[in-house]
GROMACS .gro file of N, CA, C and O in nm:
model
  420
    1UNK      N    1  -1.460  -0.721  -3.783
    1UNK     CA    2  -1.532  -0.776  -3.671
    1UNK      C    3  -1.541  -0.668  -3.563
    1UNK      O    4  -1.444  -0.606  -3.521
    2UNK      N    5  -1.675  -0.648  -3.520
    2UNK     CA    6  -1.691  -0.576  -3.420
    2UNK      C    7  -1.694  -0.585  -3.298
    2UNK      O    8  -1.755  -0.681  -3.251
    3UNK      N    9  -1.621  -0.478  -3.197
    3UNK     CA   10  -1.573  -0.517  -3.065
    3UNK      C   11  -1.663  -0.540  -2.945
    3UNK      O   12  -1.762  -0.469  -2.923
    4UNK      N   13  -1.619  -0.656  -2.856
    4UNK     CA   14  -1.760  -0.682  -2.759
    4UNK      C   15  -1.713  -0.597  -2.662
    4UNK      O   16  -1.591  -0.587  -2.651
    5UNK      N   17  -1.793  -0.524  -2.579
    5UNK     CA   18  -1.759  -0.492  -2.469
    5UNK      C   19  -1.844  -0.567  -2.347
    5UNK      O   20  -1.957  -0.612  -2.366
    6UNK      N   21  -1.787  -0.572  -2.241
    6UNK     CA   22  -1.894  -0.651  -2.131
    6UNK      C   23  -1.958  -0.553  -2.087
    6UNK      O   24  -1.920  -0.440  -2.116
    7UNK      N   25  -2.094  -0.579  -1.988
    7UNK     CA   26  -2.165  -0.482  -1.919
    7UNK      C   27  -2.170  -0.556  -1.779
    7UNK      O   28  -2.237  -0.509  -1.686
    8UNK      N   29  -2.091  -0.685  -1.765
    8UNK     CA   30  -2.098  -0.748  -1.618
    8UNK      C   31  -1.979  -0.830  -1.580
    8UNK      O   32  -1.930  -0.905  -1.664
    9UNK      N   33  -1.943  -0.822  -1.492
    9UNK     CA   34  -1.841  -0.927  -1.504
    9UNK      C   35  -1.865  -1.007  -1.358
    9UNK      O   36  -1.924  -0.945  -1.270
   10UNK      N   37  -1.809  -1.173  -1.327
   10UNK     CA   38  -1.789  -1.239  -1.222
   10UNK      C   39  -1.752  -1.129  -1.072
   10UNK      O   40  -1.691  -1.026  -1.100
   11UNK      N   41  -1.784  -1.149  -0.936
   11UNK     CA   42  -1.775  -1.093  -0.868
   11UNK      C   43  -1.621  -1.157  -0.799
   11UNK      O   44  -1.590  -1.276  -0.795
   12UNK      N   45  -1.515  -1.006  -0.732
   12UNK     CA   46  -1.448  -1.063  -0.666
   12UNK      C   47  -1.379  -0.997  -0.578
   12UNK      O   48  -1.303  -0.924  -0.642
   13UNK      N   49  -1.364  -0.983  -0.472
   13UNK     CA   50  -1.322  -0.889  -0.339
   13UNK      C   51  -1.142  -0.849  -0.410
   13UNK      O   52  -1.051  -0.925  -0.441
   14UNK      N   53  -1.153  -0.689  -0.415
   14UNK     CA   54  -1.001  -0.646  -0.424
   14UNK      C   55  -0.886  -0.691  -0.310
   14UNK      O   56  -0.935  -0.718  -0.201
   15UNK      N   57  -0.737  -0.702  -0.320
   15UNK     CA   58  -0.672  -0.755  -0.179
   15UNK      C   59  -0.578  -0.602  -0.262
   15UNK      O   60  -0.588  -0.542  -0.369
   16UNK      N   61  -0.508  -0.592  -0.164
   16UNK     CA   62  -0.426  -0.451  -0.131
   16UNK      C   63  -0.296  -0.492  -0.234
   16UNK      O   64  -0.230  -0.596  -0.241
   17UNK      N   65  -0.290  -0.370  -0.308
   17UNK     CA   66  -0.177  -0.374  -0.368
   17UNK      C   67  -0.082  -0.230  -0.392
   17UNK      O   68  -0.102  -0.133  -0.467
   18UNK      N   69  -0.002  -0.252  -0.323
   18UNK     CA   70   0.061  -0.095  -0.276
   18UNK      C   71   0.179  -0.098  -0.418
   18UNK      O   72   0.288  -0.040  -0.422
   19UNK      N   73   0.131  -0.164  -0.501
   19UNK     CA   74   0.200  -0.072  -0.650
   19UNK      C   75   0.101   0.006  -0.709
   19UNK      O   76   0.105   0.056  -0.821
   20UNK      N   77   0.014   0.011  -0.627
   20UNK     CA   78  -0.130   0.063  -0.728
   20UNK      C   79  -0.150   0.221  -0.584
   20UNK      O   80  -0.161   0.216  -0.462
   21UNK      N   81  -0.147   0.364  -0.704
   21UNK     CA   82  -0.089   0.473  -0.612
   21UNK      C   83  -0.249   0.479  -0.510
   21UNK      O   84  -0.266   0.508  -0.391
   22UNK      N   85  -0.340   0.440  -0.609
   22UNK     CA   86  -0.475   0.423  -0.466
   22UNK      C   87  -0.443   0.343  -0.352
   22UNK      O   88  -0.515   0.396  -0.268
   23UNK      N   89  -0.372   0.232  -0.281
   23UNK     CA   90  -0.375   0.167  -0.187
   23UNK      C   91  -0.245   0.259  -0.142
   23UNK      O   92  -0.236   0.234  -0.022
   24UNK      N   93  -0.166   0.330  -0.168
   24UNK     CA   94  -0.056   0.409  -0.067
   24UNK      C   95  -0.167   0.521  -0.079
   24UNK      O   96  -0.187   0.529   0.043
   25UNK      N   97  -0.216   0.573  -0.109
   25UNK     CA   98  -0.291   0.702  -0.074
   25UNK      C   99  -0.447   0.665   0.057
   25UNK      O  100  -0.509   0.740   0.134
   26UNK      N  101  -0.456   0.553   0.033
   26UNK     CA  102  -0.586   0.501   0.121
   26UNK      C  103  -0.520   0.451   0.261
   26UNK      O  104  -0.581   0.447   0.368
   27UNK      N  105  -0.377   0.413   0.240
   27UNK     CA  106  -0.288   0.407   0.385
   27UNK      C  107  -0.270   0.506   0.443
   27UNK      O  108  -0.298   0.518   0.563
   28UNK      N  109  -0.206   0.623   0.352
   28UNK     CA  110  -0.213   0.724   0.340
   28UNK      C  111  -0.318   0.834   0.442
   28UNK      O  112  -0.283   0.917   0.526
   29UNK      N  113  -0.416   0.806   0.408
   29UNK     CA  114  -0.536   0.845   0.469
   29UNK      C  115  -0.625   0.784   0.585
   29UNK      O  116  -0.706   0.841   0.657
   30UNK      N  117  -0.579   0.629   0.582
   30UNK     CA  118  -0.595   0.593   0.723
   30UNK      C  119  -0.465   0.579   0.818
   30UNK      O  120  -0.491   0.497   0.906
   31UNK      N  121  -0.312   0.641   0.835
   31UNK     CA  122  -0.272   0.654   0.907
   31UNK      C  123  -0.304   0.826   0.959
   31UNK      O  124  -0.282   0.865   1.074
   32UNK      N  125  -0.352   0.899   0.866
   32UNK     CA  126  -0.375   1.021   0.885
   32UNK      C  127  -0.493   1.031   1.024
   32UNK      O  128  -0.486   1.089   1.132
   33UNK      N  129  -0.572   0.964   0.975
   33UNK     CA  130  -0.701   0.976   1.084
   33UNK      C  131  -0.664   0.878   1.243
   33UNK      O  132  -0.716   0.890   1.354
   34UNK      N  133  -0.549   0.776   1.191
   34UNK     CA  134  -0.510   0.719   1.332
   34UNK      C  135  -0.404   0.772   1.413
   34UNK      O  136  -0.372   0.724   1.522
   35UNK      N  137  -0.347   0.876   1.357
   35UNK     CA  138  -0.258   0.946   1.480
   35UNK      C  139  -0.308   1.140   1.453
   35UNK      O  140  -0.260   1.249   1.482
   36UNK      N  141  -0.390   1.104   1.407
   36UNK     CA  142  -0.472   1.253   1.408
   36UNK      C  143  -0.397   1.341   1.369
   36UNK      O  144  -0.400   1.448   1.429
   37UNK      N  145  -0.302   1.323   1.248
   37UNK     CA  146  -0.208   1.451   1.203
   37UNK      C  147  -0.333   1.557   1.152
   37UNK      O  148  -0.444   1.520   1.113
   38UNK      N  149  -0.293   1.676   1.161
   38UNK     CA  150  -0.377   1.788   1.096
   38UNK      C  151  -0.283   1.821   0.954
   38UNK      O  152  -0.177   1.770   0.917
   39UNK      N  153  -0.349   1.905   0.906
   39UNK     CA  154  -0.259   1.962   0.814
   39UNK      C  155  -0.259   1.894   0.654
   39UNK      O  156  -0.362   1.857   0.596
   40UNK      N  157  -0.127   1.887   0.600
   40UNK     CA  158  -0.085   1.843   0.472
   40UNK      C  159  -0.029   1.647   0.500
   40UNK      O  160   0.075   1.627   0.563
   41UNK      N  161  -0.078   1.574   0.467
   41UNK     CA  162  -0.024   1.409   0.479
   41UNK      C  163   0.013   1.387   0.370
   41UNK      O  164  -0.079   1.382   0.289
   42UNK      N  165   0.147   1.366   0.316
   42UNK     CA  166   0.191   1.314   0.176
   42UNK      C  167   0.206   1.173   0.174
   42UNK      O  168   0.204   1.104   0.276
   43UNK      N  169   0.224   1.123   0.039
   43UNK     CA  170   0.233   0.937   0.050
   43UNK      C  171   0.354   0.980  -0.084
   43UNK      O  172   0.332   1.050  -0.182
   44UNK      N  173   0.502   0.901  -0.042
   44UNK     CA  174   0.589   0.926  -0.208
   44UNK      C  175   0.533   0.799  -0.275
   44UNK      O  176   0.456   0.719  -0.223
   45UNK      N  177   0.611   0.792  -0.458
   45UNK     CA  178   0.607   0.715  -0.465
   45UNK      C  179   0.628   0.564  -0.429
   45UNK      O  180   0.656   0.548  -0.310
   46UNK      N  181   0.620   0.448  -0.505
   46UNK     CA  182   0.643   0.316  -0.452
   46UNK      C  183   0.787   0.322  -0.509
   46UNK      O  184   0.796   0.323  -0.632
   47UNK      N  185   0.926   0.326  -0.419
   47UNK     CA  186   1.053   0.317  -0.525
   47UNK      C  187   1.137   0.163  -0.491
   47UNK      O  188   1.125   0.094  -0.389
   48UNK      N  189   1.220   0.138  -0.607
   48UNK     CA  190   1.223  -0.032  -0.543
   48UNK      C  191   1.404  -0.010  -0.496
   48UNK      O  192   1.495   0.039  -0.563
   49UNK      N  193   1.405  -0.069  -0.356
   49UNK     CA  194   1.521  -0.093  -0.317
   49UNK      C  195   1.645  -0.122  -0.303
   49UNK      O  196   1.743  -0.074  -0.245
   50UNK      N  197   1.615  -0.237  -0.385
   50UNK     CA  198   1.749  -0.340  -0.502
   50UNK      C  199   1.765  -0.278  -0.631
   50UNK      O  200   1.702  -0.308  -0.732
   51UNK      N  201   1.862  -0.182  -0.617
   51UNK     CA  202   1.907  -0.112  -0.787
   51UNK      C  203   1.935  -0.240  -0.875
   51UNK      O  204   1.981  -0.338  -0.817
   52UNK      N  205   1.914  -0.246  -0.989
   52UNK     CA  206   1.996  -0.295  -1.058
   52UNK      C  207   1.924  -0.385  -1.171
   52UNK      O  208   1.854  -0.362  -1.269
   53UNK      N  209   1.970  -0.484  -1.118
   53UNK     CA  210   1.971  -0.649  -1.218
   53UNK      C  211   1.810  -0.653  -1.283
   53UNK      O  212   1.823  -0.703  -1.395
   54UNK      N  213   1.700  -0.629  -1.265
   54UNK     CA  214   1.621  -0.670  -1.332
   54UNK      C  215   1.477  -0.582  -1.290
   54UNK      O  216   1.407  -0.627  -1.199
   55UNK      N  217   1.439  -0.456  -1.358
   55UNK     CA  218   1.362  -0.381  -1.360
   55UNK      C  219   1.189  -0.457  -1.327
   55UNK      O  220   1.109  -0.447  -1.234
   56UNK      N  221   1.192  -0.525  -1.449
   56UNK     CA  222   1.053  -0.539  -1.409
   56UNK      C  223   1.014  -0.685  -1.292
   56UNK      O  224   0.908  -0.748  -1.288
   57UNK      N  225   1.128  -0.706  -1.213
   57UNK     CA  226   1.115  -0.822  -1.124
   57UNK      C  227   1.011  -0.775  -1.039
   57UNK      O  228   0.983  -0.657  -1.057
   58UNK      N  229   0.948  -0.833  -0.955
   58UNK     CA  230   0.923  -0.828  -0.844
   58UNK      C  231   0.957  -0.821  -0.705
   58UNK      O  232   0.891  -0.866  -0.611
   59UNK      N  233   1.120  -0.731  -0.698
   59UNK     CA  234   1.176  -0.728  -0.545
   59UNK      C  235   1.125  -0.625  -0.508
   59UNK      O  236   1.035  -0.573  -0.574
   60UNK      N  237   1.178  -0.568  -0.380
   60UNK     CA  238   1.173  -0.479  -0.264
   60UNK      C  239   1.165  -0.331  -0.291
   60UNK      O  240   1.247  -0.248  -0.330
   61UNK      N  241   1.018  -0.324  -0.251
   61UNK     CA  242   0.984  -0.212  -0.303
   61UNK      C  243   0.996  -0.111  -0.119
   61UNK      O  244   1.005  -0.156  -0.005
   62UNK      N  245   0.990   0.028  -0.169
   62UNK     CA  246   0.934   0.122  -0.020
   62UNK      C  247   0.852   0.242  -0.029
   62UNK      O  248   0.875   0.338  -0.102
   63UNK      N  249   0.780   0.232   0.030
   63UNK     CA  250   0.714   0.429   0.032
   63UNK      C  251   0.705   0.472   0.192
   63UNK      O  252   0.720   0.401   0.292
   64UNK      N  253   0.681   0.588   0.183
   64UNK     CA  254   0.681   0.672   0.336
   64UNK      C  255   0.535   0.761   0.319
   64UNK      O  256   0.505   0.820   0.215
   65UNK      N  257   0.490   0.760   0.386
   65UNK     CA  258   0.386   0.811   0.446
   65UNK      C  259   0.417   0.930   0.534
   65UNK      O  260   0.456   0.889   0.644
   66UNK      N  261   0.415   1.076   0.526
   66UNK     CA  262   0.471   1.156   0.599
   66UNK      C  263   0.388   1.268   0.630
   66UNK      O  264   0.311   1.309   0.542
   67UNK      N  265   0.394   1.347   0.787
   67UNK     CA  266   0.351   1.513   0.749
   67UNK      C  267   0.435   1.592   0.750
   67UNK      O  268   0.555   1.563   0.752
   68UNK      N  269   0.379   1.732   0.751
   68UNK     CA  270   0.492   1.842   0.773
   68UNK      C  271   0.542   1.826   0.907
   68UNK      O  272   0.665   1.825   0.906
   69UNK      N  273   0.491   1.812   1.025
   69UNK     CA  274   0.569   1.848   1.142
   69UNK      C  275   0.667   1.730   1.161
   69UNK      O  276   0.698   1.720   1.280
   70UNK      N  277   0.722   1.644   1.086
   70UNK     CA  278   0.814   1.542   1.088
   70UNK      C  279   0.779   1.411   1.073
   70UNK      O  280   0.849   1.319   1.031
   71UNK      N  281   0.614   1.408   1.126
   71UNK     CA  282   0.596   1.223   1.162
   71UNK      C  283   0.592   1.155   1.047
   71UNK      O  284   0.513   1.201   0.965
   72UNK      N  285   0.666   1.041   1.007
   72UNK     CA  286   0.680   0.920   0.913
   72UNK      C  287   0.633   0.810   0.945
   72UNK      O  288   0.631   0.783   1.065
   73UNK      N  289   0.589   0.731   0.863
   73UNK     CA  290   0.566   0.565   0.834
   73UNK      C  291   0.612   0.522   0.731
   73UNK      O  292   0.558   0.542   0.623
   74UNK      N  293   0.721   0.454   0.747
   74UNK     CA  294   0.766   0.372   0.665
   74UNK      C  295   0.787   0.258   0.602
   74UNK      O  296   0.874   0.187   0.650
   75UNK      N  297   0.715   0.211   0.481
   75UNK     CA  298   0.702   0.033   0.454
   75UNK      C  299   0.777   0.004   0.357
   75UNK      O  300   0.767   0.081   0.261
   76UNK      N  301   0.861  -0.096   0.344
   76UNK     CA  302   0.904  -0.179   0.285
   76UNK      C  303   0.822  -0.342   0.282
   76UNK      O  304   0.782  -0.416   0.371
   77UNK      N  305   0.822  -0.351   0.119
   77UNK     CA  306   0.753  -0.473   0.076
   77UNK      C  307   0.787  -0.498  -0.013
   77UNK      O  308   0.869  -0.436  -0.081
   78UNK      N  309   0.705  -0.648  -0.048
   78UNK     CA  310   0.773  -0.707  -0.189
   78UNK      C  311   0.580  -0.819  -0.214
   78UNK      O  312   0.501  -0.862  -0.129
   79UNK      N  313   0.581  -0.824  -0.355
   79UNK     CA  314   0.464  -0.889  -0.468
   79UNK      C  315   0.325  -0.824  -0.396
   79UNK      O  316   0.233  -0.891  -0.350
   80UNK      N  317   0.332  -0.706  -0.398
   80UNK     CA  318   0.236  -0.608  -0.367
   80UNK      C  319   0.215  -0.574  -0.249
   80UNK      O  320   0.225  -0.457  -0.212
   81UNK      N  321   0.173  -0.702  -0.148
   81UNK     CA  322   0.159  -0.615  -0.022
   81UNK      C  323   0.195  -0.742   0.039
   81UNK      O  324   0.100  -0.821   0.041
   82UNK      N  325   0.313  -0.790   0.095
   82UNK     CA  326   0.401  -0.852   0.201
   82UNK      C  327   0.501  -0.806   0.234
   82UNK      O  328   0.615  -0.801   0.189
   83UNK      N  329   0.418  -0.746   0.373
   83UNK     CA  330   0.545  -0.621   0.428
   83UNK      C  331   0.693  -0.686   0.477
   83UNK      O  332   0.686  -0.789   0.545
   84UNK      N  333   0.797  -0.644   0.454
   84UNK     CA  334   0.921  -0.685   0.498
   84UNK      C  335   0.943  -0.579   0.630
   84UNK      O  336   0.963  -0.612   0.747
   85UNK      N  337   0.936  -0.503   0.600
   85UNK     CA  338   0.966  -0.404   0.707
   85UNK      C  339   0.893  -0.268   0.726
   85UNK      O  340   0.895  -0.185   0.635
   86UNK      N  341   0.807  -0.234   0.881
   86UNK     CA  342   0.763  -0.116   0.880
   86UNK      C  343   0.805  -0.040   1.013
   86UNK      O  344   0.881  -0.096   1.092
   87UNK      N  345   0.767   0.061   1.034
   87UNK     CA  346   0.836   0.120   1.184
   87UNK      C  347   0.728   0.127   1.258
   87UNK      O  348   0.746   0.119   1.380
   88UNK      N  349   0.585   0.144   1.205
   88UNK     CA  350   0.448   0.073   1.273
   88UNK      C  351   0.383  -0.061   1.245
   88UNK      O  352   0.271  -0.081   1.198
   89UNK      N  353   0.436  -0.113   1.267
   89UNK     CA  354   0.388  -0.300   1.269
   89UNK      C  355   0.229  -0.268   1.301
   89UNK      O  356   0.143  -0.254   1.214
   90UNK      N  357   0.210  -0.259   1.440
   90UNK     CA  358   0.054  -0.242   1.456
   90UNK      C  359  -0.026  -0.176   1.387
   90UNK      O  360  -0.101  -0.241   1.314
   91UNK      N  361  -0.033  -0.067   1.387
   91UNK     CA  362  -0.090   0.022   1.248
   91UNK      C  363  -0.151  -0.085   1.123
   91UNK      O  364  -0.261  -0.114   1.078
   92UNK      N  365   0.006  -0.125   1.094
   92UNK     CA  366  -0.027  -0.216   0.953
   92UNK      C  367  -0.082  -0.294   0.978
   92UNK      O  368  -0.151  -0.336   0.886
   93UNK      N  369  -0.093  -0.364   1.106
   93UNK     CA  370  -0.186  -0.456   1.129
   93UNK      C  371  -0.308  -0.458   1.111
   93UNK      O  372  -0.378  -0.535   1.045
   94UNK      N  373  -0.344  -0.325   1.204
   94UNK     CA  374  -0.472  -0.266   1.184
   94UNK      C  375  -0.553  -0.253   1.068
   94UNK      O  376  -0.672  -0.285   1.067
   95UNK      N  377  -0.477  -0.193   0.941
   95UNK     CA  378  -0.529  -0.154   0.831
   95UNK      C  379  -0.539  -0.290   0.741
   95UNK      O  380  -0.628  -0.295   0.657
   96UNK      N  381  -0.448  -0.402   0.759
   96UNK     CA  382  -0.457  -0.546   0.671
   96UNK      C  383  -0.607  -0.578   0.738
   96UNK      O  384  -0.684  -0.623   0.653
   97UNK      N  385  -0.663  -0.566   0.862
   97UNK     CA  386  -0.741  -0.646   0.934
   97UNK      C  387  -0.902  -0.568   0.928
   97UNK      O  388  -1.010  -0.623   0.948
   98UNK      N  389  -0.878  -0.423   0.893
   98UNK     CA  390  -0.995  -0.372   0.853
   98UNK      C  391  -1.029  -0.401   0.702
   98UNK      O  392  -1.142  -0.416   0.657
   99UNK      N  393  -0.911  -0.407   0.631
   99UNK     CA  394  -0.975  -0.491   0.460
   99UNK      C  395  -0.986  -0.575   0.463
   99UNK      O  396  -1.000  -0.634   0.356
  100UNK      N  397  -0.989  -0.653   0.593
  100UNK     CA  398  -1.013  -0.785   0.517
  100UNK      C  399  -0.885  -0.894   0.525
  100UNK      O  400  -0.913  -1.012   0.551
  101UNK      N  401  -0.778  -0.864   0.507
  101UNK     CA  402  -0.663  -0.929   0.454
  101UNK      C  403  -0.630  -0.968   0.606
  101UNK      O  404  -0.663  -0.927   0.718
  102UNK      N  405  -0.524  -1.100   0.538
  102UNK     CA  406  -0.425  -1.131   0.683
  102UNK      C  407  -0.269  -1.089   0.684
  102UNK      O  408  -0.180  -1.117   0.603
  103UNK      N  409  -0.268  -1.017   0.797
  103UNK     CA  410  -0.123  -0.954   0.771
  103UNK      C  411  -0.024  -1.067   0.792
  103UNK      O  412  -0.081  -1.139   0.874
  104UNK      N  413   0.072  -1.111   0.768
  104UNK     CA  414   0.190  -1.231   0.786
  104UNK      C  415   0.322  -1.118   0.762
  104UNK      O  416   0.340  -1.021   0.689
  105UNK      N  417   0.408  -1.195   0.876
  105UNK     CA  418   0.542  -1.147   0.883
  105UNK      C  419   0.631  -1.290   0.905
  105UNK      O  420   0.753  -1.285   0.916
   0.00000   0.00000   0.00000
């Protein structure tokens, strides 16, 4: 039997998911342009917080957003993008509210 492929599919608006390395690199790039770092802006990986008990769970994940001359952003979250903790609240606000999304704390 031969394989179908689609050429269309149902339409449906993406929501932010910061396990996926495009939405930390697109934060990434809009905290870059909102505090006007020049230079090199790195994004680390997403690493999860709670060692241990159960790998593929869904707990507490973090990444940092950083440049060379020191400045950081730091988020902690959990089931893709419900931030637990950041050191720019507003920022994140900002960026949930330009996609679209509603930020909740």
């Amino acid at each position: 039997m031969a394989k179908i492929y689609n050429n269309k599919w149902k339409v449906k608006k993406l929501s932010i998911n910061f396990n996926h390395k495009q939405w930390r690199q697109d934060f990434g790039a809009f905290v870059k342009t909102k505090f006007f770092w020049d230079g090199t802006t790195m994004v680390t990986r997403s690493k999860s917080t709670n060692n241990g008990i159960n790998i593929s769970s869904k707990g507490e994940k973090q990444f940092t957003v950083y440049n060379a001359h020191g400045g950081e952003v730091r988020v902690v979250y959990k089931n893709e993008n419900e931030i637990l903790y950041t050191n720019q609240e507003e920022l994140v606000k900002e960026y949930f509210a330009e996609r679209g999304m509603q930020y909740e704390r």
